[in-house]
PDB file of C-alpha atoms and ligand atoms in Angstrom:
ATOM      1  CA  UNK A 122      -8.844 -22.638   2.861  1.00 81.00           C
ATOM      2  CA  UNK A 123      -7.211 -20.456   0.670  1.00 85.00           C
ATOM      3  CA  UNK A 124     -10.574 -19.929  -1.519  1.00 90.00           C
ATOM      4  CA  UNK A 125     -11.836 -18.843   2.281  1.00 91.00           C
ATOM      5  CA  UNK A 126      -9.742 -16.652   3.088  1.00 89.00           C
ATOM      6  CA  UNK A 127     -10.236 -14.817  -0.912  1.00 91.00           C
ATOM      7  CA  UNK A 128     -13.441 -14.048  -0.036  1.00 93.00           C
ATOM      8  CA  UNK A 129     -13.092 -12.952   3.446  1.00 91.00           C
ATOM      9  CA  UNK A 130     -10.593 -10.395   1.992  1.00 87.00           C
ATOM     10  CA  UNK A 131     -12.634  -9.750  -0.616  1.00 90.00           C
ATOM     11  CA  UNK A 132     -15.807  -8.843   1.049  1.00 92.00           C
ATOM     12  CA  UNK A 133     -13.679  -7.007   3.806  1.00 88.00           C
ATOM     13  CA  UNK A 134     -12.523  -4.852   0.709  1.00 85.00           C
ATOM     14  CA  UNK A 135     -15.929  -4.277  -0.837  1.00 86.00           C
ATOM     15  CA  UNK A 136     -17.523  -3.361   2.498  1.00 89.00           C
ATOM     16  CA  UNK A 137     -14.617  -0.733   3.010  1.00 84.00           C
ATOM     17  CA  UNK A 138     -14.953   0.551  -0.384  1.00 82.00           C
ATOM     18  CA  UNK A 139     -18.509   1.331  -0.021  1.00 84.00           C
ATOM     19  CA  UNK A 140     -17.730   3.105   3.170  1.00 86.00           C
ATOM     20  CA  UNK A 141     -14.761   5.161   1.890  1.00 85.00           C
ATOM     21  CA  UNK A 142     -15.599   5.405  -1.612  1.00 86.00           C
ATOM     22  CA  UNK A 143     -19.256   5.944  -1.601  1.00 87.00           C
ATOM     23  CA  UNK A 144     -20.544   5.808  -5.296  1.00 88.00           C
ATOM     24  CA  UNK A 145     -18.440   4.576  -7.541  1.00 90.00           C
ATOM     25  CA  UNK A 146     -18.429   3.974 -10.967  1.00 92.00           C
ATOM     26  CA  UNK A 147     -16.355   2.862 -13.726  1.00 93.00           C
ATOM     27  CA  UNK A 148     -14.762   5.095 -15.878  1.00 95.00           C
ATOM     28  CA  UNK A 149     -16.517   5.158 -19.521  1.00 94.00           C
ATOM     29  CA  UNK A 150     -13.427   5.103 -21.311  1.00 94.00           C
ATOM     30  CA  UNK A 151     -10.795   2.791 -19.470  1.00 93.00           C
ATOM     31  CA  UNK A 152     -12.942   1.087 -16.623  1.00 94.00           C
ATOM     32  CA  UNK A 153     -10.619   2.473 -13.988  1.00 94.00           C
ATOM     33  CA  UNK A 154     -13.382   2.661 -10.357  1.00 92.00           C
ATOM     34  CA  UNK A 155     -14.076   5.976  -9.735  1.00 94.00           C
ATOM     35  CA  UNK A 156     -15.786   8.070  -6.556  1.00 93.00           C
ATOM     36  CA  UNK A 157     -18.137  10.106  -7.097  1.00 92.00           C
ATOM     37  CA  UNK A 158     -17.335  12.030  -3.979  1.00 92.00           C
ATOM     38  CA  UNK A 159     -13.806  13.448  -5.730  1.00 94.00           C
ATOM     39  CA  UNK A 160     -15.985  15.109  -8.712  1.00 94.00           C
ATOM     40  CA  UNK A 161     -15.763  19.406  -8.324  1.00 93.00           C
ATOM     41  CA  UNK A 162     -18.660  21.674  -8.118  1.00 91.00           C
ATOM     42  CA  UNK A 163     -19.691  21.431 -11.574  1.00 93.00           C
ATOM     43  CA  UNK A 164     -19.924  17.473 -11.127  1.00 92.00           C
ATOM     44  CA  UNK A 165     -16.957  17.114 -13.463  1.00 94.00           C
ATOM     45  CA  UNK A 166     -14.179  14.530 -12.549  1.00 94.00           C
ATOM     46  CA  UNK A 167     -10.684  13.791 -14.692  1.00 94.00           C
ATOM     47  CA  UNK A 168      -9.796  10.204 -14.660  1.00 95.00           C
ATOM     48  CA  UNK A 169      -6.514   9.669 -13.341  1.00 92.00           C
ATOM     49  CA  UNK A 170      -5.746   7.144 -15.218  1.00 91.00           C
ATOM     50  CA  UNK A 171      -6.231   8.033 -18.797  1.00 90.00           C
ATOM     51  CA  UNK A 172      -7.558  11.702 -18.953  1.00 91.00           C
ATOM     52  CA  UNK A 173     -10.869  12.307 -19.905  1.00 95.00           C
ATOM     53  CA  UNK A 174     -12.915  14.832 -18.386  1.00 95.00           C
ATOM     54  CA  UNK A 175     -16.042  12.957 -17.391  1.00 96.00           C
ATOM     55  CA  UNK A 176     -19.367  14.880 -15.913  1.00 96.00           C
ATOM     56  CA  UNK A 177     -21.411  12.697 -13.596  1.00 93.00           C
ATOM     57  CA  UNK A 178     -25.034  12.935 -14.160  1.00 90.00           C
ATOM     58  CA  UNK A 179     -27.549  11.931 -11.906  1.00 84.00           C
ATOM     59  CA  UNK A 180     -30.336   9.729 -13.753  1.00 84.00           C
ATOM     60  CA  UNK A 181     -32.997   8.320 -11.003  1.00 86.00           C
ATOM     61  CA  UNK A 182     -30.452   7.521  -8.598  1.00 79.00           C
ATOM     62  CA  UNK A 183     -28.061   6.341 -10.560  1.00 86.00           C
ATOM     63  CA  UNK A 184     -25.065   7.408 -12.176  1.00 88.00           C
ATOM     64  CA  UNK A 185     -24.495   8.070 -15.959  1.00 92.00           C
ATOM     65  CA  UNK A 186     -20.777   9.198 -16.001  1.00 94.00           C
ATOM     66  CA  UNK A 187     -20.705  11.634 -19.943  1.00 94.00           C
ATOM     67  CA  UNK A 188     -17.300  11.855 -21.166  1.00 95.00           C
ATOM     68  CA  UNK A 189     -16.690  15.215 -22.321  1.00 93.00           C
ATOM     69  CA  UNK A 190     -13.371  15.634 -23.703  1.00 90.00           C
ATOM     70  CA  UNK A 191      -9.553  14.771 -23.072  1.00 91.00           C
ATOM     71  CA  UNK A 192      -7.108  17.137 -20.466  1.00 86.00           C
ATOM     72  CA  UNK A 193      -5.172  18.627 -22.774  1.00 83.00           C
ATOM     73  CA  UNK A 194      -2.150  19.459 -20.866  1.00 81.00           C
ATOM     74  CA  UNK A 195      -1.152  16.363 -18.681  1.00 79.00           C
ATOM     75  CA  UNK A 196       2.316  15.718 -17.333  1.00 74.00           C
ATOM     76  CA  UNK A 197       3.454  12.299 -18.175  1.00 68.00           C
ATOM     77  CA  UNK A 198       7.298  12.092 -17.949  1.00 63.00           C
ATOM     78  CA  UNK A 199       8.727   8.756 -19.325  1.00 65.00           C
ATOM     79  CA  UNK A 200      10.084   7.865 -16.605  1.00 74.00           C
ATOM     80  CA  UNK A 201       8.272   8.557 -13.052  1.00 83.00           C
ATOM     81  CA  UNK A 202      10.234   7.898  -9.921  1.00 89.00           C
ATOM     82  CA  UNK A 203       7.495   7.231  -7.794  1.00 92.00           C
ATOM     83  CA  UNK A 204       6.532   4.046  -9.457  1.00 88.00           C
ATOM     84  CA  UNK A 205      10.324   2.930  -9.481  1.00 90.00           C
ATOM     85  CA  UNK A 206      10.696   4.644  -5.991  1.00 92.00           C
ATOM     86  CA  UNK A 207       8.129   2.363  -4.585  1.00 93.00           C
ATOM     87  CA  UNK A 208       9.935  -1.152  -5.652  1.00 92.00           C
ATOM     88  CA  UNK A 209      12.350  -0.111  -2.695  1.00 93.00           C
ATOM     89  CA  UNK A 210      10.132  -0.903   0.640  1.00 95.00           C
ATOM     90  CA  UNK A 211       8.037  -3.144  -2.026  1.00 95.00           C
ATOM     91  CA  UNK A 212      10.881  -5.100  -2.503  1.00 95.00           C
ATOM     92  CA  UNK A 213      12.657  -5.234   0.735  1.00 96.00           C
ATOM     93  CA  UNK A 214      10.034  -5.661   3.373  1.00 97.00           C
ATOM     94  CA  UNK A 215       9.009  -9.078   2.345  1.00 97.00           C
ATOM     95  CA  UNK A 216      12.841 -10.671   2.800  1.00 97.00           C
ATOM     96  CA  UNK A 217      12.865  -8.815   6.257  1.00 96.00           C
ATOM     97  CA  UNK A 218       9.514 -10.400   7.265  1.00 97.00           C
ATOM     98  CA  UNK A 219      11.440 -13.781   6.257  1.00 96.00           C
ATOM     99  CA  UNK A 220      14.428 -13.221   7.694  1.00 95.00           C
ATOM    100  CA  UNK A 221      12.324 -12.369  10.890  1.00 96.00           C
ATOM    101  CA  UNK A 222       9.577 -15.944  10.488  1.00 95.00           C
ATOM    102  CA  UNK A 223      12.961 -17.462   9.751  1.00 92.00           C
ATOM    103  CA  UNK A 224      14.634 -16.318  13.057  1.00 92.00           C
ATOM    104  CA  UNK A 225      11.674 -16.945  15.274  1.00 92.00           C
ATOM    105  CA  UNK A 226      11.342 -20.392  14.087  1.00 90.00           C
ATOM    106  CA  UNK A 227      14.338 -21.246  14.731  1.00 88.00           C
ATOM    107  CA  UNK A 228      13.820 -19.774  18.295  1.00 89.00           C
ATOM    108  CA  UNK A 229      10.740 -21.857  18.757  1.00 85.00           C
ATOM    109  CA  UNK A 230      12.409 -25.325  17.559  1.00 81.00           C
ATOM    110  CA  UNK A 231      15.455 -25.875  19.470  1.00 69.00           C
ATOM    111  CA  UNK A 232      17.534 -27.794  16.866  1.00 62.00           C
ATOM    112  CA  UNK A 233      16.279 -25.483  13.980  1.00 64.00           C
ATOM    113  CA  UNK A 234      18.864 -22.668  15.990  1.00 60.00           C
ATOM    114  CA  UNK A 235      21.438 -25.423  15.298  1.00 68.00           C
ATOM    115  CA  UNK A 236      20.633 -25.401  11.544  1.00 70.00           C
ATOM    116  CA  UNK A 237      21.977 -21.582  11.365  1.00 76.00           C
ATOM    117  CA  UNK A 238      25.002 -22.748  12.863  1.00 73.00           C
ATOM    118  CA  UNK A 239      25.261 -20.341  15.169  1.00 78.00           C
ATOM    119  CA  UNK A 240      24.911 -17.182  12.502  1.00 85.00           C
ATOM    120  CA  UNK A 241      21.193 -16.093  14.048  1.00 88.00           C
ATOM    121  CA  UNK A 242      23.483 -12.845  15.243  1.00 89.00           C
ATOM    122  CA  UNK A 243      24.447 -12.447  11.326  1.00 91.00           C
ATOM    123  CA  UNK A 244      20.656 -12.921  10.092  1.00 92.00           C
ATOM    124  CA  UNK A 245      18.943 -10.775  12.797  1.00 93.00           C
ATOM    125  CA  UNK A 246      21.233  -8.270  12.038  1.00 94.00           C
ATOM    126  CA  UNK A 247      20.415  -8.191   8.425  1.00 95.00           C
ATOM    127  CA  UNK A 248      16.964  -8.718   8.811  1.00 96.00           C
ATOM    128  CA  UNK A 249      17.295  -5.282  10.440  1.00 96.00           C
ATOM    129  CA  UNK A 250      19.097  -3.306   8.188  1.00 97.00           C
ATOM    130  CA  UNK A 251      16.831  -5.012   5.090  1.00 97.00           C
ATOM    131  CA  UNK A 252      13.651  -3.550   7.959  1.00 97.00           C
ATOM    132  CA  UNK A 253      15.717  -0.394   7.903  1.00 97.00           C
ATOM    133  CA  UNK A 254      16.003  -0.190   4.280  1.00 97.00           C
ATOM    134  CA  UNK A 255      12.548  -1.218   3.670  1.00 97.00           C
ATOM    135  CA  UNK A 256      10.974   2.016   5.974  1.00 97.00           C
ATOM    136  CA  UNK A 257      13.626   4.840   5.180  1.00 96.00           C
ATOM    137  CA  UNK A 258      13.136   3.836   1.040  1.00 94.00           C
ATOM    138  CA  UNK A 259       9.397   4.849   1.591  1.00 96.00           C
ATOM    139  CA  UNK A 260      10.323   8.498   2.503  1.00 96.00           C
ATOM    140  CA  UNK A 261      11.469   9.088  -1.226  1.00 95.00           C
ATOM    141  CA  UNK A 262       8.202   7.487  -2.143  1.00 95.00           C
ATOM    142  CA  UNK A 263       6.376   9.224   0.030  1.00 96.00           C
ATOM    143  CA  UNK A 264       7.543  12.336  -1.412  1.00 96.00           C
ATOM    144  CA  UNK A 265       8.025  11.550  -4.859  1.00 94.00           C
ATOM    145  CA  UNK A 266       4.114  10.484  -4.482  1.00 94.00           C
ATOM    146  CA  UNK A 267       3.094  13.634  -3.513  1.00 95.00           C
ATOM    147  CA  UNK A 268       5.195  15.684  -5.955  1.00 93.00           C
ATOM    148  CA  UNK A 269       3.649  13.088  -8.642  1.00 91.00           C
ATOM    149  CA  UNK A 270      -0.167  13.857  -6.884  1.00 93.00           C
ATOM    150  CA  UNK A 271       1.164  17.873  -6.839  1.00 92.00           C
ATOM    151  CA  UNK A 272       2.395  17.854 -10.621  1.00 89.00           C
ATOM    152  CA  UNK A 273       0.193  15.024 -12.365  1.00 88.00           C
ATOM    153  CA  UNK A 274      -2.872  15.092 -11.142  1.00 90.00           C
ATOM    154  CA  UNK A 275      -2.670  18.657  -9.991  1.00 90.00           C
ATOM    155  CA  UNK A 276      -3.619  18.306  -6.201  1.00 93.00           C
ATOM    156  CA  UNK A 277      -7.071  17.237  -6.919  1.00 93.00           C
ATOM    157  CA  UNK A 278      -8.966  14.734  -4.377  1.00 93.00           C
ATOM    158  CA  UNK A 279      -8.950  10.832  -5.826  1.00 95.00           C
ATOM    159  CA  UNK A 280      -9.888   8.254  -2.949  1.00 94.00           C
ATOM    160  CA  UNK A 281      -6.637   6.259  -3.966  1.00 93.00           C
ATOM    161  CA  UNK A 282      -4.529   9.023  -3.510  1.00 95.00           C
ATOM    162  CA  UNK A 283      -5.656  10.379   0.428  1.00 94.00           C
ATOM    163  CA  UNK A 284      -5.487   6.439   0.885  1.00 94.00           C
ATOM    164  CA  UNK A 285      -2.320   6.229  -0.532  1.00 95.00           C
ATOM    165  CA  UNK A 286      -1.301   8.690   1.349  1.00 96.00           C
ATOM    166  CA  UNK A 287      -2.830   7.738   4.870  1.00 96.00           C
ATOM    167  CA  UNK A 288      -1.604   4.312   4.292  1.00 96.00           C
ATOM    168  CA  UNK A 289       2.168   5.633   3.504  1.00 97.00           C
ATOM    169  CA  UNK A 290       2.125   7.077   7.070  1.00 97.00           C
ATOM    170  CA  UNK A 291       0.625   4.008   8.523  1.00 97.00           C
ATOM    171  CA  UNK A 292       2.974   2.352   7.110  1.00 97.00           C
ATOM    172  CA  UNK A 293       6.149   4.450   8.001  1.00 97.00           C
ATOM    173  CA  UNK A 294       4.942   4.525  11.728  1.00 97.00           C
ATOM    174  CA  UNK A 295       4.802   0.748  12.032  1.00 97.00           C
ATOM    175  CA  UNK A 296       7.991   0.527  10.271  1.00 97.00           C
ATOM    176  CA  UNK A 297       9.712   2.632  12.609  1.00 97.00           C
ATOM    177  CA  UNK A 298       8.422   0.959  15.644  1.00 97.00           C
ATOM    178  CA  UNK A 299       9.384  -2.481  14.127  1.00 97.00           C
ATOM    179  CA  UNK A 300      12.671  -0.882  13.710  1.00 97.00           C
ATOM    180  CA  UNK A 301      13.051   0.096  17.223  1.00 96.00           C
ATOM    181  CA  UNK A 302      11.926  -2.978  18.909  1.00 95.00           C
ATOM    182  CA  UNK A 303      14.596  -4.763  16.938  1.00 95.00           C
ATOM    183  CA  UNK A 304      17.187  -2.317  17.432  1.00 94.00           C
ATOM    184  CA  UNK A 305      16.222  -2.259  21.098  1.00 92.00           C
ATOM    185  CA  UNK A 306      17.079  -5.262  21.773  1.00 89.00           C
ATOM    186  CA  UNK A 307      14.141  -6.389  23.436  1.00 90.00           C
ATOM    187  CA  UNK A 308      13.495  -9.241  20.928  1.00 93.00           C
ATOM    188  CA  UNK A 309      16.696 -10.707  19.885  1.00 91.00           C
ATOM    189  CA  UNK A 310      19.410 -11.854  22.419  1.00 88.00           C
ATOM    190  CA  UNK A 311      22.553 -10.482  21.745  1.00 84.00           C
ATOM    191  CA  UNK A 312      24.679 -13.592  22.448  1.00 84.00           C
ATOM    192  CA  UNK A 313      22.574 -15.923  20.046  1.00 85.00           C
ATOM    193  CA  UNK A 314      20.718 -13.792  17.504  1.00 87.00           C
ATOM    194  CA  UNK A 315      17.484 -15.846  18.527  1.00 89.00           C
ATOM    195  CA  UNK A 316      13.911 -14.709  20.426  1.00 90.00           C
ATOM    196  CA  UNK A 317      13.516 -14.964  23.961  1.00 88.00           C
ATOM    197  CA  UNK A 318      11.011 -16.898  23.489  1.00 87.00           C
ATOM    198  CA  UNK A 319      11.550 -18.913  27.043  1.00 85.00           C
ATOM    199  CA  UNK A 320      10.779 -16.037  29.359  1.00 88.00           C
ATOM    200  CA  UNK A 321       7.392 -14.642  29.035  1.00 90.00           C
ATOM    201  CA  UNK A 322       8.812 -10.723  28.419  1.00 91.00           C
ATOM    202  CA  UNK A 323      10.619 -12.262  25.349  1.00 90.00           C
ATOM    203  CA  UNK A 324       7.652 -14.062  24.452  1.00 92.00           C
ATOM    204  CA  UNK A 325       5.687 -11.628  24.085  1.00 94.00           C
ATOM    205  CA  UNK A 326       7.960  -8.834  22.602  1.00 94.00           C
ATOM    206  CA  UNK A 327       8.950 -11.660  20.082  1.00 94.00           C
ATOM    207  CA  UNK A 328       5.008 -12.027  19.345  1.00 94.00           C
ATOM    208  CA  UNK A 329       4.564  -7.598  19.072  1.00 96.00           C
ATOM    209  CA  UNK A 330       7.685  -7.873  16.599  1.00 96.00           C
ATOM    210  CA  UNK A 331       6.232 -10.145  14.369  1.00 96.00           C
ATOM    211  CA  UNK A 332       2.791  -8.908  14.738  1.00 97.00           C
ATOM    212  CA  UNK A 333       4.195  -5.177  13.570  1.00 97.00           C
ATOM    213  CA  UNK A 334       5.693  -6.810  10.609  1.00 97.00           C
ATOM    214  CA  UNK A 335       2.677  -8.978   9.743  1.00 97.00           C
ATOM    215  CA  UNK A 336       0.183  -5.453   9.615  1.00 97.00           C
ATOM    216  CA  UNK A 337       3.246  -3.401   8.198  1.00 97.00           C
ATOM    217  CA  UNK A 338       3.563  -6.218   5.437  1.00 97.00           C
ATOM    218  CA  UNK A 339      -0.401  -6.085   4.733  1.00 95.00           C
ATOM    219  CA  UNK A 340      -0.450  -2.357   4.227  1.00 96.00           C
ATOM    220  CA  UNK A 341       2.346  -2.005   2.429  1.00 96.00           C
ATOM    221  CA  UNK A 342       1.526  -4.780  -0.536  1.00 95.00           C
ATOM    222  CA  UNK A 343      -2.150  -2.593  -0.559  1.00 94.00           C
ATOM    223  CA  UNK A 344      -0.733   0.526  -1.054  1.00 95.00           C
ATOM    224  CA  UNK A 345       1.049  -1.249  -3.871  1.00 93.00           C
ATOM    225  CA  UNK A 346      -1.457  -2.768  -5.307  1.00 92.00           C
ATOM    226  CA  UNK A 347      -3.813   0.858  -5.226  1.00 92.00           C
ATOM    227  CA  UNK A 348      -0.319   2.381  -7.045  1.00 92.00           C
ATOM    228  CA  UNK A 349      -0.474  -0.452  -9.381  1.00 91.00           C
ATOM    229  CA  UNK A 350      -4.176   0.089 -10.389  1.00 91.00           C
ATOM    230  CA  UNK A 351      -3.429   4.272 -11.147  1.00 90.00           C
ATOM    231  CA  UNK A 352      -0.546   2.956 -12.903  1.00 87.00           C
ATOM    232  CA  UNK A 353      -1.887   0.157 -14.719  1.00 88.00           C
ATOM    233  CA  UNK A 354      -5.421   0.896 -14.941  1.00 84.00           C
ATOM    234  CA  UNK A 355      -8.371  -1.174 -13.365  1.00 74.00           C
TER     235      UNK A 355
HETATM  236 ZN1   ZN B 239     -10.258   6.460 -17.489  1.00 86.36          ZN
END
């Protein structure tokens, strides 16, 4: 199921990076997958990655990427804070997705509320502030991203980066709406820290909540793992 469920992924990603990326190809020198689309005027790309100036040629249709020499100037500071900004929602989200599967299970199965021992209240609460953590820690990255993007790689158009930072803002929207509907107090009773899940209004804001978190969780670990290829390489 699991090998199922690869490939669906997989070819879901392949068909969306032929859409978005148009012609790729691999960069000559460290393999990193390049658009052709972000190359300037004079057909002349630098990989973000490690720095060569390539110039795409055009041979019969296909592409013969020429590496042409190395940017000489490139600002690589030691230590980035984008890349440790980033472990902050990275790191967070998933324990507030838990702490939410956790707390709707135990809704769901009436002795599982019993295992909590009546401290739902105490675990919705911090599932919250771990969800409130989790969105308001992407605003540094956010903007230490785009001073990065600004500085590093000197505004120029890469597909990863306008994904990057669509996805960011994506990501921060669904955040904050997760974020309300918790806070609203809509999903989780007050008295018993548990979902509603009896009443059909609390069914189905318990079912919104969780399905904000699942598609929050989903963008956020790809916008990681794009980060993690311009970081780490292909
Ligand atoms: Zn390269």
């Amino acid at each position: 199921m699991i090998e199922d469920l690869r490939r669906i992924v997989s070819r879901a990603t392949d068909r969306f990076t032929r859409r978005y990326w148009g012609l790729t190809f691999r960069c000559p020198v460290c393999h990193f997958l390049l658009a052709a689309v972000d190359a300037d005027g004079n057909a002349l790309l630098v990989c973000p990655v490690c720095g060569v100036v390539i110039e795409i040629e055009s041979v019969y249709g296909h592409i013969v990427p020429v590496v042409h020499d190395v940017e000489v100037f490139r600002p690589q500071p030691k230590a980035r804070v984008h890349p440790l900004a980033t472990h902050l929602p990275i790191g967070l989200f998933p324990f507030a997705l838990f702490g939410a599967v956790v707390l709707f299970v135990a809704s769901l199965v009436g002795g599982w509320g019993a295992v909590l021992g009546g401290r739902a209240p105490v675990l919705a609460d911090a599932t919250l502030v771990l969800l409130v953590l989790a969105v308001v820690g992407a605003l540094p990255t956010l903007a230490s991203g785009l001073w990065d993007w600004n500085r590093r790689y000197r505004r120029r158009p890469y597909r990863q980066i306008t994904f990057k930072i669509a996805g960011s803002i994506v990501y921060l929207a669904v955040g904050a709406l997760a974020i309300a509907l918790h806070a609203s107090g809509a999903v989780f009773s007050g008295a018993t820290g548990l979902m509603q899940l009896g009443s059909p209004l609390g069914l189905l804001a318990g079912v919104v909540y969780l399905g904000v978190l699942a598609v929050a969780m989903v963008v956020v670990a790809t916008l990681g793992h794009v980060g993690g290829t311009l970081v780490f390489g292909r």
